[in-house]
C-alpha atoms as a PDB file:
ATOM      1  CA  MET A   1     180.467 -72.950 -41.367  1.00  0.00           C
ATOM      2  CA  SER A   2     183.789 -73.409 -39.644  1.00  0.00           C
ATOM      3  CA  GLY A   3     182.754 -71.420 -36.576  1.00  0.00           C
ATOM      4  CA  ASN A   4     185.021 -68.467 -37.387  1.00  0.00           C
ATOM      5  CA  GLU A   5     182.467 -66.553 -39.433  1.00  0.00           C
ATOM      6  CA  ASN A   6     180.747 -63.615 -37.804  1.00  0.00           C
ATOM      7  CA  THR A   7     177.051 -64.331 -38.131  1.00  0.00           C
ATOM      8  CA  ASN A   8     176.171 -61.455 -35.798  1.00  0.00           C
ATOM      9  CA  THR A   9     174.364 -58.711 -37.685  1.00  0.00           C
ATOM     10  CA  GLU A  10     174.555 -56.168 -34.870  1.00  0.00           C
ATOM     11  CA  LYS A  11     176.049 -52.827 -35.820  1.00  0.00           C
ATOM     12  CA  ILE A  12     178.502 -51.307 -33.365  1.00  0.00           C
ATOM     13  CA  ALA A  13     179.651 -47.680 -33.396  1.00  0.00           C
ATOM     14  CA  ILE A  14     181.769 -45.497 -31.137  1.00  0.00           C
ATOM     15  CA  LYS A  15     180.913 -41.792 -31.179  1.00  0.00           C
ATOM     16  CA  LYS A  16     182.311 -38.827 -29.328  1.00  0.00           C
ATOM     17  CA  VAL A  17     179.977 -37.290 -26.745  1.00  0.00           C
ATOM     18  CA  THR A  18     178.436 -34.141 -28.213  1.00  0.00           C
ATOM     19  CA  PRO A  19     175.804 -31.669 -27.028  1.00  0.00           C
ATOM     20  CA  GLU A  20     173.275 -33.717 -29.021  1.00  0.00           C
ATOM     21  CA  ASN A  21     174.012 -37.031 -27.272  1.00  0.00           C
ATOM     22  CA  PHE A  22     175.199 -35.730 -23.891  1.00  0.00           C
ATOM     23  CA  ASN A  23     171.934 -36.740 -22.184  1.00  0.00           C
ATOM     24  CA  LYS A  24     172.467 -40.359 -23.324  1.00  0.00           C
ATOM     25  CA  PHE A  25     175.927 -40.209 -21.701  1.00  0.00           C
ATOM     26  CA  ILE A  26     174.372 -39.008 -18.424  1.00  0.00           C
ATOM     27  CA  GLU A  27     171.670 -41.687 -18.600  1.00  0.00           C
ATOM     28  CA  LEU A  28     174.328 -44.405 -18.823  1.00  0.00           C
ATOM     29  CA  ILE A  29     176.228 -42.925 -15.868  1.00  0.00           C
ATOM     30  CA  GLU A  30     172.994 -42.853 -13.863  1.00  0.00           C
ATOM     31  CA  LYS A  31     172.183 -46.458 -14.791  1.00  0.00           C
ATOM     32  CA  LEU A  32     175.640 -47.587 -13.713  1.00  0.00           C
ATOM     33  CA  ALA A  33     175.272 -45.727 -10.407  1.00  0.00           C
ATOM     34  CA  GLU A  34     171.894 -47.401  -9.852  1.00  0.00           C
ATOM     35  CA  TYR A  35     173.354 -50.837 -10.637  1.00  0.00           C
ATOM     36  CA  GLU A  36     176.307 -50.243  -8.289  1.00  0.00           C
ATOM     37  CA  LYS A  37     173.954 -48.805  -5.632  1.00  0.00           C
ATOM     38  CA  LEU A  38     175.799 -45.472  -5.736  1.00  0.00           C
ATOM     39  CA  THR A  39     174.481 -41.937  -5.678  1.00  0.00           C
ATOM     40  CA  PRO A  40     174.029 -40.713  -9.251  1.00  0.00           C
ATOM     41  CA  PRO A  41     175.491 -37.358 -10.276  1.00  0.00           C
ATOM     42  CA  ASP A  42     173.484 -34.395  -9.047  1.00  0.00           C
ATOM     43  CA  ASP A  43     172.747 -31.331 -11.183  1.00  0.00           C
ATOM     44  CA  ASP A  44     176.053 -29.674 -10.227  1.00  0.00           C
ATOM     45  CA  ALA A  45     178.028 -32.798 -11.179  1.00  0.00           C
ATOM     46  CA  LYS A  46     176.178 -33.035 -14.494  1.00  0.00           C
ATOM     47  CA  LYS A  47     177.019 -29.399 -15.171  1.00  0.00           C
ATOM     48  CA  ARG A  48     180.717 -30.079 -14.454  1.00  0.00           C
ATOM     49  CA  LEU A  49     180.676 -33.133 -16.704  1.00  0.00           C
ATOM     50  CA  ARG A  50     179.187 -31.036 -19.500  1.00  0.00           C
ATOM     51  CA  GLU A  51     181.675 -28.199 -18.977  1.00  0.00           C
ATOM     52  CA  ASP A  52     184.635 -30.587 -18.885  1.00  0.00           C
ATOM     53  CA  ALA A  53     183.678 -32.781 -21.842  1.00  0.00           C
ATOM     54  CA  LEU A  54     182.197 -30.404 -24.396  1.00  0.00           C
ATOM     55  CA  PRO A  55     184.385 -27.305 -24.857  1.00  0.00           C
ATOM     56  CA  GLU A  56     186.727 -26.916 -27.834  1.00  0.00           C
ATOM     57  CA  ASN A  57     189.654 -28.022 -25.630  1.00  0.00           C
ATOM     58  CA  PRO A  58     188.009 -30.462 -23.193  1.00  0.00           C
ATOM     59  CA  ARG A  59     189.519 -31.492 -19.852  1.00  0.00           C
ATOM     60  CA  ASN A  60     188.484 -35.042 -20.664  1.00  0.00           C
ATOM     61  CA  GLU A  61     187.123 -36.910 -23.620  1.00  0.00           C
ATOM     62  CA  ALA A  62     184.043 -39.055 -23.525  1.00  0.00           C
ATOM     63  CA  CYS A  63     182.696 -41.479 -26.091  1.00  0.00           C
ATOM     64  CA  LEU A  64     179.528 -43.510 -26.323  1.00  0.00           C
ATOM     65  CA  GLY A  65     179.294 -47.046 -27.608  1.00  0.00           C
ATOM     66  CA  PHE A  66     176.209 -47.828 -29.657  1.00  0.00           C
ATOM     67  CA  MET A  67     174.794 -51.176 -30.688  1.00  0.00           C
ATOM     68  CA  ASN A  68     172.137 -51.084 -33.376  1.00  0.00           C
ATOM     69  CA  GLY A  69     171.754 -47.344 -32.724  1.00  0.00           C
ATOM     70  CA  ASN A  70     171.194 -47.749 -28.974  1.00  0.00           C
ATOM     71  CA  PRO A  71     173.704 -46.419 -26.418  1.00  0.00           C
ATOM     72  CA  VAL A  72     175.153 -49.375 -24.509  1.00  0.00           C
ATOM     73  CA  GLY A  73     178.362 -48.086 -22.948  1.00  0.00           C
ATOM     74  CA  TYR A  74     180.707 -45.190 -22.450  1.00  0.00           C
ATOM     75  CA  ILE A  75     184.351 -44.444 -21.896  1.00  0.00           C
ATOM     76  CA  THR A  76     186.010 -41.382 -20.431  1.00  0.00           C
ATOM     77  CA  ILE A  77     189.619 -40.425 -21.020  1.00  0.00           C
ATOM     78  CA  TYR A  78     191.373 -38.108 -18.606  1.00  0.00           C
ATOM     79  CA  CYS A  79     194.707 -36.595 -19.519  1.00  0.00           C
ATOM     80  CA  THR A  80     197.144 -35.873 -16.735  1.00  0.00           C
ATOM     81  CA  ASP A  81     200.355 -33.945 -16.609  1.00  0.00           C
ATOM     82  CA  LYS A  82     203.302 -36.353 -16.801  1.00  0.00           C
ATOM     83  CA  ARG A  83     205.101 -34.206 -14.252  1.00  0.00           C
ATOM     84  CA  MET A  84     202.563 -35.275 -11.630  1.00  0.00           C
ATOM     85  CA  ARG A  85     204.323 -38.209  -9.972  1.00  0.00           C
ATOM     86  CA  PRO A  86     204.066 -39.620  -6.462  1.00  0.00           C
ATOM     87  CA  ASN A  87     206.860 -38.589  -4.118  1.00  0.00           C
END
């Protein structure tokens, strides 16, 4: 082999956060908070995250990264109004 071949057989997938996988999203947020020694989201924060990420027209988008079917990361995308500029 020349060293350029991908011999890794891991399967990677990116999936939008849905009601079915929302708890995995929260688990990853909680694990990150624990690692960073931060307070994890309380029930009210979890409710807001759900309300903001899951409606038909979400305030933000969230995706989960999976490796071999296991959630390993997440990303959140927040849209802002381009008219909001610092003075």
